[in-house]
mmCIF file of C-alpha atoms and ligand atoms in Angstrom:
data_model
loop_
_atom_site.group_PDB
_atom_site.id
_atom_site.type_symbol
_atom_site.label_atom_id
_atom_site.label_comp_id
_atom_site.label_asym_id
_atom_site.label_seq_id
_atom_site.Cartn_x
_atom_site.Cartn_y
_atom_site.Cartn_z
ATOM 1 C CA MET A 1 -3.391 14.679 -20.829
ATOM 2 C CA ALA A 2 0.247 15.094 -20.753
ATOM 3 C CA VAL A 3 2.624 11.906 -20.031
ATOM 4 C CA THR A 4 6.365 12.253 -19.650
ATOM 5 C CA ILE A 5 9.455 10.204 -18.870
ATOM 6 C CA ALA A 6 12.493 12.027 -17.681
ATOM 7 C CA PRO A 7 15.738 10.624 -15.948
ATOM 8 C CA PHE A 8 15.449 10.689 -12.211
ATOM 9 C CA GLY A 9 18.841 9.912 -11.004
ATOM 10 C CA ARG A 10 20.907 6.486 -10.641
ATOM 11 C CA THR A 11 20.929 3.852 -7.873
ATOM 12 C CA ALA A 12 24.326 3.204 -6.099
ATOM 13 C CA ALA A 13 24.666 0.460 -7.946
ATOM 14 C CA GLY A 14 24.645 2.532 -11.448
ATOM 15 C CA GLU A 15 21.170 1.737 -12.875
ATOM 16 C CA GLU A 16 19.156 4.697 -14.213
ATOM 17 C CA VAL A 17 15.908 5.510 -12.575
ATOM 18 C CA LEU A 18 13.242 7.453 -14.316
ATOM 19 C CA ALA A 19 10.592 9.488 -13.242
ATOM 20 C CA GLY A 20 7.185 9.628 -14.815
ATOM 21 C CA ARG A 21 4.528 11.971 -15.021
ATOM 22 C CA ILE A 22 1.186 12.389 -15.751
ATOM 23 C CA GLU A 23 -1.024 15.344 -16.065
ATOM 24 C CA ASN A 24 -4.601 16.103 -16.449
ATOM 25 C CA ALA A 25 -6.610 19.059 -17.465
ATOM 26 C CA ALA A 26 -7.761 19.645 -14.070
ATOM 27 C CA GLY A 27 -4.330 20.316 -12.764
ATOM 28 C CA MET A 28 -4.016 17.011 -11.178
ATOM 29 C CA ALA A 29 -0.671 15.647 -11.558
ATOM 30 C CA VAL A 30 1.090 12.232 -10.673
ATOM 31 C CA THR A 31 4.804 11.366 -10.450
ATOM 32 C CA VAL A 32 6.040 7.337 -10.803
ATOM 33 C CA LEU A 33 9.626 6.313 -9.942
ATOM 34 C CA SER A 34 10.572 3.637 -11.987
ATOM 35 C CA TYR A 35 12.717 2.370 -8.400
ATOM 36 C CA GLY A 36 9.787 0.627 -6.967
ATOM 37 C CA ALA A 37 7.077 1.449 -9.030
ATOM 38 C CA THR A 38 6.939 4.277 -6.828
ATOM 39 C CA VAL A 39 4.229 7.143 -6.335
ATOM 40 C CA GLN A 40 6.579 9.995 -5.609
ATOM 41 C CA SER A 41 3.615 12.334 -5.700
ATOM 42 C CA ILE A 42 0.145 13.359 -6.190
ATOM 43 C CA GLN A 43 -0.689 17.015 -6.661
ATOM 44 C CA VAL A 44 -4.524 17.778 -6.403
ATOM 45 C CA PRO A 45 -6.410 21.034 -5.958
ATOM 46 C CA ASP A 46 -7.516 21.904 -2.523
ATOM 47 C CA ARG A 47 -10.657 24.087 -2.025
ATOM 48 C CA THR A 48 -9.150 27.098 -3.152
ATOM 49 C CA GLY A 49 -7.828 25.969 -6.129
ATOM 50 C CA GLY A 50 -4.140 25.661 -5.319
ATOM 51 C CA LEU A 51 -1.989 22.766 -5.985
ATOM 52 C CA ARG A 52 -1.416 20.143 -2.609
ATOM 53 C CA ASP A 53 0.890 17.035 -2.926
ATOM 54 C CA VAL A 54 -0.834 14.842 -0.982
ATOM 55 C CA ALA A 55 2.125 11.745 -0.737
ATOM 56 C CA LEU A 56 4.789 11.786 1.305
ATOM 57 C CA GLY A 57 8.144 10.855 -0.528
ATOM 58 C CA TYR A 58 11.944 12.014 -0.917
ATOM 59 C CA ASP A 59 13.159 14.408 -3.282
ATOM 60 C CA THR A 60 16.438 12.310 -3.952
ATOM 61 C CA LEU A 61 16.643 8.491 -5.026
ATOM 62 C CA ALA A 62 19.520 8.327 -2.781
ATOM 63 C CA GLU A 63 16.623 8.945 -0.058
ATOM 64 C CA TYR A 64 14.584 6.057 -1.390
ATOM 65 C CA GLU A 65 17.362 3.384 -1.363
ATOM 66 C CA ALA A 66 18.502 4.623 2.294
ATOM 67 C CA ASN A 67 15.542 4.923 4.281
ATOM 68 C CA ASP A 68 12.823 2.316 5.490
ATOM 69 C CA GLY A 69 8.629 2.524 5.358
ATOM 70 C CA TYR A 70 7.985 1.728 1.683
ATOM 71 C CA LEU A 71 6.943 5.183 0.725
ATOM 72 C CA GLY A 72 4.894 5.165 -2.144
ATOM 73 C CA ALA A 73 6.205 1.633 -3.165
ATOM 74 C CA THR A 74 4.591 -1.133 -5.239
ATOM 75 C CA VAL A 75 5.069 -3.592 -2.445
ATOM 76 C CA GLY A 76 5.311 -7.396 -3.445
ATOM 77 C CA ARG A 77 5.962 -10.356 -4.055
ATOM 78 C CA VAL A 78 3.386 -10.728 -1.247
ATOM 79 C CA GLY A 79 3.028 -7.493 0.792
ATOM 80 C CA ASN A 80 2.420 -7.358 4.532
ATOM 81 C CA ARG A 81 3.664 -10.196 6.624
ATOM 82 C CA ILE A 82 3.569 -14.332 6.542
ATOM 83 C CA GLY A 83 3.974 -15.803 9.759
ATOM 84 C CA GLY A 84 6.970 -17.877 10.747
ATOM 85 C CA ALA A 85 8.224 -16.492 6.819
ATOM 86 C CA ARG A 86 6.958 -20.048 5.440
ATOM 87 C CA PHE A 87 4.268 -21.227 3.656
ATOM 88 C CA TRP A 88 3.096 -24.976 2.218
ATOM 89 C CA LEU A 89 1.867 -25.023 -1.251
ATOM 90 C CA ASN A 90 1.256 -28.411 -3.201
ATOM 91 C CA GLY A 91 2.738 -30.535 -0.601
ATOM 92 C CA GLN A 92 5.752 -28.273 -0.405
ATOM 93 C CA GLU A 93 6.968 -26.425 2.419
ATOM 94 C CA TYR A 94 8.607 -22.934 0.806
ATOM 95 C CA PRO A 95 10.926 -21.138 3.103
ATOM 96 C CA LEU A 96 11.154 -17.190 2.608
ATOM 97 C CA ALA A 97 13.499 -14.480 3.759
ATOM 98 C CA LYS A 98 13.244 -13.219 7.305
ATOM 99 C CA ASN A 99 12.941 -9.165 7.760
ATOM 100 C CA ASP A 100 10.409 -8.703 10.161
ATOM 101 C CA GLY A 101 11.867 -10.564 13.636
ATOM 102 C CA GLU A 102 10.891 -14.360 12.726
ATOM 103 C CA ASN A 103 8.215 -13.427 10.130
ATOM 104 C CA HIS A 104 8.032 -12.370 6.433
ATOM 105 C CA LEU A 105 7.251 -8.687 5.393
ATOM 106 C CA HIS A 106 6.275 -6.766 2.233
ATOM 107 C CA GLY A 107 8.524 -9.218 -0.005
ATOM 108 C CA GLY A 108 11.452 -9.995 1.712
ATOM 109 C CA VAL A 109 15.148 -8.390 2.179
ATOM 110 C CA ARG A 110 14.876 -7.133 -1.504
ATOM 111 C CA GLY A 111 11.407 -6.795 -2.128
ATOM 112 C CA PHE A 112 9.770 -5.282 -5.110
ATOM 113 C CA ASP A 113 10.343 -1.651 -3.657
ATOM 114 C CA LYS A 114 13.686 -1.893 -4.104
ATOM 115 C CA TYR A 115 13.997 -2.899 -7.959
ATOM 116 C CA VAL A 116 14.116 -0.365 -10.878
ATOM 117 C CA TRP A 117 11.395 -1.734 -13.240
ATOM 118 C CA ASP A 118 11.209 -0.623 -16.728
ATOM 119 C CA MET A 119 8.914 2.140 -17.829
ATOM 120 C CA ALA A 120 6.980 2.868 -20.671
ATOM 121 C CA ALA A 121 4.398 5.400 -21.271
ATOM 122 C CA GLY A 122 0.796 5.450 -22.477
ATOM 123 C CA ALA A 123 -2.126 7.783 -23.621
ATOM 124 C CA ASP A 124 -2.914 8.811 -20.176
ATOM 125 C CA SER A 125 -0.729 6.444 -18.046
ATOM 126 C CA LEU A 126 2.295 4.685 -16.877
ATOM 127 C CA ILE A 127 3.120 1.084 -17.033
ATOM 128 C CA CYS A 128 5.958 -0.232 -15.017
ATOM 129 C CA SER A 129 6.919 -3.573 -15.182
ATOM 130 C CA ARG A 130 9.397 -6.353 -14.134
ATOM 131 C CA VAL A 131 10.079 -10.242 -13.960
ATOM 132 C CA SER A 132 10.698 -11.679 -10.712
ATOM 133 C CA PRO A 133 12.723 -14.686 -11.133
ATOM 134 C CA ASP A 134 11.801 -18.203 -9.584
ATOM 135 C CA GLY A 135 13.237 -18.114 -6.235
ATOM 136 C CA GLU A 136 13.091 -14.631 -5.409
ATOM 137 C CA GLU A 137 13.024 -13.825 -1.457
ATOM 138 C CA GLY A 138 12.206 -17.674 -1.289
ATOM 139 C CA TYR A 139 9.130 -17.805 -3.531
ATOM 140 C CA PRO A 140 8.408 -20.651 -6.255
ATOM 141 C CA GLY A 141 8.210 -19.364 -9.860
ATOM 142 C CA ALA A 142 9.329 -16.888 -12.593
ATOM 143 C CA LEU A 143 6.583 -13.879 -12.130
ATOM 144 C CA THR A 144 5.847 -11.295 -14.331
ATOM 145 C CA VAL A 145 4.172 -8.151 -13.277
ATOM 146 C CA THR A 146 2.793 -4.933 -14.996
ATOM 147 C CA VAL A 147 1.520 -2.188 -12.709
ATOM 148 C CA THR A 148 -0.324 0.701 -14.798
ATOM 149 C CA PHE A 149 -0.959 3.687 -12.971
ATOM 150 C CA THR A 150 -3.365 6.051 -14.895
ATOM 151 C CA VAL A 151 -4.778 9.704 -13.993
ATOM 152 C CA THR A 152 -8.664 9.911 -15.022
ATOM 153 C CA ALA A 153 -10.168 12.833 -16.525
ATOM 154 C CA ASP A 154 -12.108 12.899 -13.335
ATOM 155 C CA SER A 155 -9.080 13.128 -11.036
ATOM 156 C CA ALA A 156 -8.910 9.500 -10.148
ATOM 157 C CA LEU A 157 -4.991 7.690 -9.758
ATOM 158 C CA VAL A 158 -6.207 4.483 -10.997
ATOM 159 C CA ILE A 159 -3.829 1.246 -10.098
ATOM 160 C CA ASP A 160 -4.027 -1.834 -12.345
ATOM 161 C CA TYR A 161 -1.821 -4.602 -11.063
ATOM 162 C CA ALA A 162 -1.426 -7.756 -13.580
ATOM 163 C CA ALA A 163 0.696 -10.679 -12.978
ATOM 164 C CA ARG A 164 1.565 -14.265 -14.379
ATOM 165 C CA SER A 165 3.706 -17.201 -13.105
ATOM 166 C CA ASP A 166 5.241 -20.254 -14.800
ATOM 167 C CA ARG A 167 4.554 -22.291 -11.723
ATOM 168 C CA ASP A 168 1.919 -22.238 -9.100
ATOM 169 C CA THR A 169 2.790 -19.387 -6.579
ATOM 170 C CA VAL A 170 1.497 -16.367 -4.112
ATOM 171 C CA VAL A 171 0.839 -13.029 -4.726
ATOM 172 C CA ASN A 172 -0.481 -10.092 -2.937
ATOM 173 C CA LEU A 173 0.247 -6.943 -4.329
ATOM 174 C CA THR A 174 -0.359 -3.601 -3.008
ATOM 175 C CA ASN A 175 0.711 0.582 -2.920
ATOM 176 C CA HIS A 176 2.084 2.095 -0.108
ATOM 177 C CA THR A 177 1.499 5.613 -0.650
ATOM 178 C CA TYR A 178 1.336 7.258 2.675
ATOM 179 C CA PHE A 179 -1.564 9.980 2.249
ATOM 180 C CA ASN A 180 -1.669 13.452 3.892
ATOM 181 C CA LEU A 181 -4.614 15.135 1.872
ATOM 182 C CA SER A 182 -3.567 18.607 3.810
ATOM 183 C CA GLY A 183 -0.025 18.162 2.200
ATOM 184 C CA GLY A 184 1.402 17.615 5.263
ATOM 185 C CA GLY A 185 1.430 18.089 9.326
ATOM 186 C CA SER A 186 -0.452 15.756 11.239
ATOM 187 C CA ALA A 187 -2.950 13.074 9.675
ATOM 188 C CA LEU A 188 -4.849 12.585 12.898
ATOM 189 C CA ASP A 189 -7.288 15.417 12.095
ATOM 190 C CA HIS A 190 -8.472 13.157 8.651
ATOM 191 C CA GLU A 191 -11.788 11.845 8.666
ATOM 192 C CA LEU A 192 -12.136 8.174 7.495
ATOM 193 C CA ARG A 193 -14.894 6.347 6.624
ATOM 194 C CA LEU A 194 -14.414 2.623 6.002
ATOM 195 C CA SER A 195 -16.906 0.233 4.438
ATOM 196 C CA ALA A 196 -16.247 -2.772 7.166
ATOM 197 C CA ARG A 197 -17.770 -4.372 9.884
ATOM 198 C CA ARG A 198 -14.761 -6.810 10.766
ATOM 199 C CA PHE A 199 -10.961 -6.377 10.754
ATOM 200 C CA CYS A 200 -8.155 -8.634 11.194
ATOM 201 C CA GLU A 201 -7.087 -9.443 14.867
ATOM 202 C CA ASN A 202 -3.210 -9.097 15.348
ATOM 203 C CA ASP A 203 -1.142 -10.259 17.491
ATOM 204 C CA GLY A 204 1.779 -8.456 19.099
ATOM 205 C CA GLY A 205 3.910 -8.241 15.682
ATOM 206 C CA CYS A 206 1.104 -7.396 13.655
ATOM 207 C CA LEU A 207 0.495 -10.695 12.381
ATOM 208 C CA PRO A 208 -3.349 -11.440 11.683
ATOM 209 C CA THR A 209 -4.217 -14.569 14.095
ATOM 210 C CA GLY A 210 -6.933 -15.772 11.570
ATOM 211 C CA ARG A 211 -9.698 -14.224 13.473
ATOM 212 C CA LEU A 212 -11.937 -11.437 12.419
ATOM 213 C CA LEU A 213 -13.186 -9.033 15.230
ATOM 214 C CA ASP A 214 -16.394 -7.087 15.167
ATOM 215 C CA VAL A 215 -15.722 -3.827 14.999
ATOM 216 C CA THR A 216 -18.948 -2.772 17.067
ATOM 217 C CA GLY A 217 -18.119 -0.390 20.476
ATOM 218 C CA THR A 218 -14.479 -0.643 19.675
ATOM 219 C CA ALA A 219 -11.968 2.536 18.363
ATOM 220 C CA PHE A 220 -12.108 0.404 14.960
ATOM 221 C CA ASP A 221 -15.475 1.396 13.956
ATOM 222 C CA PHE A 222 -15.618 3.536 10.913
ATOM 223 C CA ARG A 223 -18.313 3.076 9.654
ATOM 224 C CA GLU A 224 -19.666 6.658 10.247
ATOM 225 C CA SER A 225 -17.103 8.953 9.013
ATOM 226 C CA LYS A 226 -14.536 9.903 12.268
ATOM 227 C CA PRO A 227 -11.088 11.477 12.587
ATOM 228 C CA LEU A 228 -8.368 9.134 12.959
ATOM 229 C CA GLY A 229 -7.139 10.696 15.938
ATOM 230 C CA ARG A 230 -10.683 10.318 18.115
ATOM 231 C CA ASP A 231 -10.210 6.422 19.371
ATOM 232 C CA ILE A 232 -6.558 6.293 18.505
ATOM 233 C CA GLY A 233 -4.931 6.550 21.962
ATOM 234 C CA ALA A 234 -8.380 4.576 23.466
ATOM 235 C CA ALA A 235 -7.224 1.962 25.800
ATOM 236 C CA GLU A 236 -7.798 -1.380 23.248
ATOM 237 C CA GLU A 237 -5.540 -3.862 23.291
ATOM 238 C CA GLN A 238 -5.685 -4.374 19.275
ATOM 239 C CA LEU A 239 -4.433 -0.442 19.404
ATOM 240 C CA ARG A 240 -1.767 -1.018 21.927
ATOM 241 C CA LEU A 241 -0.382 -4.180 20.040
ATOM 242 C CA ALA A 242 0.039 -2.025 17.083
ATOM 243 C CA GLY A 243 1.035 1.355 18.474
ATOM 244 C CA GLY A 244 -2.022 2.660 16.532
ATOM 245 C CA TYR A 245 -3.765 1.373 13.465
ATOM 246 C CA ASP A 246 -1.979 -0.746 11.777
ATOM 247 C CA HIS A 247 -4.961 -3.587 10.687
ATOM 248 C CA CYS A 248 -6.732 -4.771 7.559
ATOM 249 C CA PHE A 249 -10.241 -4.365 7.424
ATOM 250 C CA ALA A 250 -12.623 -6.975 5.376
ATOM 251 C CA LEU A 251 -14.346 -4.673 3.070
ATOM 252 C CA GLU A 252 -18.139 -5.019 2.286
ATOM 253 C CA GLY A 253 -18.582 -3.528 -0.890
ATOM 254 C CA GLY A 254 -19.300 0.274 -2.048
ATOM 255 C CA PRO A 255 -16.092 2.456 -1.637
ATOM 256 C CA ALA A 256 -13.811 0.942 0.318
ATOM 257 C CA ALA A 257 -12.824 4.403 2.095
ATOM 258 C CA VAL A 258 -13.382 7.858 1.994
ATOM 259 C CA LEU A 259 -10.719 10.081 3.421
ATOM 260 C CA TYR A 260 -10.994 13.969 4.012
ATOM 261 C CA SER A 261 -8.957 16.620 5.250
ATOM 262 C CA PRO A 262 -11.012 19.594 6.506
ATOM 263 C CA ALA A 263 -8.137 21.756 6.469
ATOM 264 C CA SER A 264 -7.676 21.469 2.760
ATOM 265 C CA GLY A 265 -11.258 20.150 1.985
ATOM 266 C CA ILE A 266 -9.650 17.485 -0.305
ATOM 267 C CA GLU A 267 -11.565 14.084 -0.227
ATOM 268 C CA MET A 268 -10.218 11.150 -1.221
ATOM 269 C CA THR A 269 -12.657 8.090 -2.049
ATOM 270 C CA VAL A 270 -11.002 4.589 -2.698
ATOM 271 C CA GLU A 271 -12.588 1.893 -4.985
ATOM 272 C CA THR A 272 -10.939 -1.574 -5.063
ATOM 273 C CA ASP A 273 -11.754 -5.208 -6.197
ATOM 274 C CA MET A 274 -9.160 -6.549 -3.243
ATOM 275 C CA PRO A 275 -11.269 -7.952 -0.224
ATOM 276 C CA GLY A 276 -8.750 -5.873 2.739
ATOM 277 C CA VAL A 277 -7.170 -2.657 3.262
ATOM 278 C CA GLN A 278 -4.768 -2.244 5.491
ATOM 279 C CA VAL A 279 -5.078 0.788 7.554
ATOM 280 C CA TYR A 280 -1.649 1.842 8.576
ATOM 281 C CA THR A 281 -1.292 5.226 10.697
ATOM 282 C CA ALA A 282 2.457 5.733 10.066
ATOM 283 C CA ASN A 283 2.692 4.215 13.427
ATOM 284 C CA PHE A 284 6.512 3.341 12.966
ATOM 285 C CA LEU A 285 7.630 6.400 10.397
ATOM 286 C CA THR A 286 10.554 7.567 12.453
ATOM 287 C CA PRO A 287 11.033 11.397 11.928
ATOM 288 C CA ARG A 288 13.022 12.560 8.687
ATOM 289 C CA PRO A 289 12.930 14.866 6.316
ATOM 290 C CA GLY A 290 10.783 14.486 3.215
ATOM 291 C CA LYS A 291 10.310 16.567 -0.499
ATOM 292 C CA GLY A 292 11.312 20.263 0.250
ATOM 293 C CA GLY A 293 12.805 19.528 3.485
ATOM 294 C CA ALA A 294 9.966 19.099 5.469
ATOM 295 C CA VAL A 295 9.774 17.045 8.614
ATOM 296 C CA MET A 296 7.863 14.320 8.704
ATOM 297 C CA GLY A 297 6.538 11.647 11.552
ATOM 298 C CA GLN A 298 4.725 9.033 12.970
ATOM 299 C CA ARG A 299 0.964 9.667 12.826
ATOM 300 C CA ASP A 300 1.579 12.456 9.856
ATOM 301 C CA ALA A 301 0.129 10.128 7.053
ATOM 302 C CA VAL A 302 -2.367 7.112 6.563
ATOM 303 C CA CYS A 303 -1.755 4.475 4.682
ATOM 304 C CA LEU A 304 -4.999 2.564 2.844
ATOM 305 C CA GLU A 305 -3.263 -0.676 1.184
ATOM 306 C CA THR A 306 -6.223 -2.530 -0.355
ATOM 307 C CA GLN A 307 -4.866 -6.050 -0.555
ATOM 308 C CA LEU A 308 -5.555 -9.737 0.671
ATOM 309 C CA PHE A 309 -5.950 -10.312 3.726
ATOM 310 C CA PRO A 310 -2.517 -10.701 5.309
ATOM 311 C CA ASN A 311 -0.794 -14.152 6.674
ATOM 312 C CA ALA A 312 -3.738 -15.939 4.774
ATOM 313 C CA MET A 313 -1.743 -18.817 4.364
ATOM 314 C CA ASN A 314 -1.252 -19.414 7.544
ATOM 315 C CA CYS A 315 -5.030 -18.962 8.639
ATOM 316 C CA TRP A 316 -7.811 -21.041 7.507
ATOM 317 C CA GLY A 317 -10.650 -19.019 5.553
ATOM 318 C CA PHE A 318 -8.746 -16.101 4.406
ATOM 319 C CA PRO A 319 -9.059 -15.608 0.667
ATOM 320 C CA SER A 320 -6.434 -17.447 -0.896
ATOM 321 C CA PRO A 321 -3.350 -15.499 -2.478
ATOM 322 C CA VAL A 322 -2.323 -18.632 -4.646
ATOM 323 C CA LEU A 323 -1.629 -17.589 -8.351
ATOM 324 C CA ARG A 324 -2.113 -21.027 -10.491
ATOM 325 C CA ALA A 325 0.515 -21.377 -12.781
ATOM 326 C CA GLY A 326 0.100 -19.821 -16.689
ATOM 327 C CA LYS A 327 -3.611 -18.016 -14.855
ATOM 328 C CA PRO A 328 -3.643 -13.967 -15.529
ATOM 329 C CA LEU A 329 -4.165 -12.263 -12.154
ATOM 330 C CA SER A 330 -5.436 -8.392 -12.426
ATOM 331 C CA SER A 331 -6.781 -6.105 -10.205
ATOM 332 C CA ARG A 332 -7.719 -2.777 -9.621
ATOM 333 C CA THR A 333 -7.548 -0.064 -6.950
ATOM 334 C CA ALA A 334 -8.624 3.864 -7.545
ATOM 335 C CA TYR A 335 -7.791 6.853 -5.578
ATOM 336 C CA ARG A 336 -10.267 9.528 -6.507
ATOM 337 C CA PHE A 337 -10.066 13.238 -5.430
ATOM 338 C CA ALA A 338 -12.672 16.003 -5.071
ATOM 339 C CA VAL A 339 -13.012 19.080 -2.774
ATOM 340 C CA ARG A 340 -15.942 19.879 -0.426
HETATM 341 C C1 GAL B 401 2.746 -1.709 6.589
HETATM 342 C C2 GAL B 401 2.627 -2.493 7.882
HETATM 343 C C3 GAL B 401 3.643 -1.829 9.129
HETATM 344 C C4 GAL B 401 5.015 -1.438 8.899
HETATM 345 C C5 GAL B 401 4.583 -0.469 7.734
HETATM 346 C C6 GAL B 401 6.209 -0.280 7.049
HETATM 347 O O1 GAL B 401 2.420 -2.014 5.823
HETATM 348 O O2 GAL B 401 1.577 -2.488 8.010
HETATM 349 O O3 GAL B 401 3.288 -2.615 10.205
HETATM 350 O O4 GAL B 401 5.477 -2.653 8.533
HETATM 351 O O5 GAL B 401 4.187 -1.291 6.328
HETATM 352 O O6 GAL B 401 7.102 0.258 8.183
#
């Protein structure tokens, strides 16, 4: 295992940003930027042994700063949407930044993806940390966050989230990597399997209503592996509202997801202790140049964002995102790569 950290660039504000790289003996290499604790690249061998970069991203820091889409970023304090950009906790109302119409998205105007984190090297890992101050984007409590990216000998990228707050608060951390297991082009041929019989119903703003819908007989049934593109154009209200898949599935145990590219032979298995995974087919990804100048756009990737169900503070019965003062939060998601 080799772990190195090198300068990547400076933000427009003059802060130094680092790029850490972890490589295992099988040739898998992951690059993480201290800007946004962002996964910039994941190189894995395909079925011929050639390396493919299976994560969308940019070559320069300026592009990360200028562009939307959260490519590869750590999102928080609360990833995904909070309806009405407000929540109640301990009898008090907390208004949050509105950055998605009337709603709050991915931590607000300046979420965790837009900060420079501290970065340190471990034996087989990169450890990113930052303190989100009390009141940031409207959230109560100073939150100390550590996100550890580990590459294992058997070619998994493991992401460990740890956090602690000095006041009661809400937390829902995830990673926003756009996966393309072919290394580029459309991801609609990728075959996806999910261990989920139910998913969160969305309103017209991709905000969960609080109802869980059964996937049986719908385009949302991924219990048997099928190409992402097979049913994405089906005449179903939930697909129409989101312009594709952009929904949180309720996980049921076993691997959360298995994604496979027939073109490269690369298979990725996702394991998590989170109750949900947001499946997002890059519906809002406007065409833009990425690494090496290759154009990427809508449907050219799929995000598998493991998390608590979105809008949980406003939906009775959803697992709670409340983190009590002084209590440790810890969560793990692993993305394991293989070929077949
Ligand atoms: C996803 C979210 C989408 C969109 C995207 C960023 O996590 O589900 O609705 O906001 O992030 O463009």
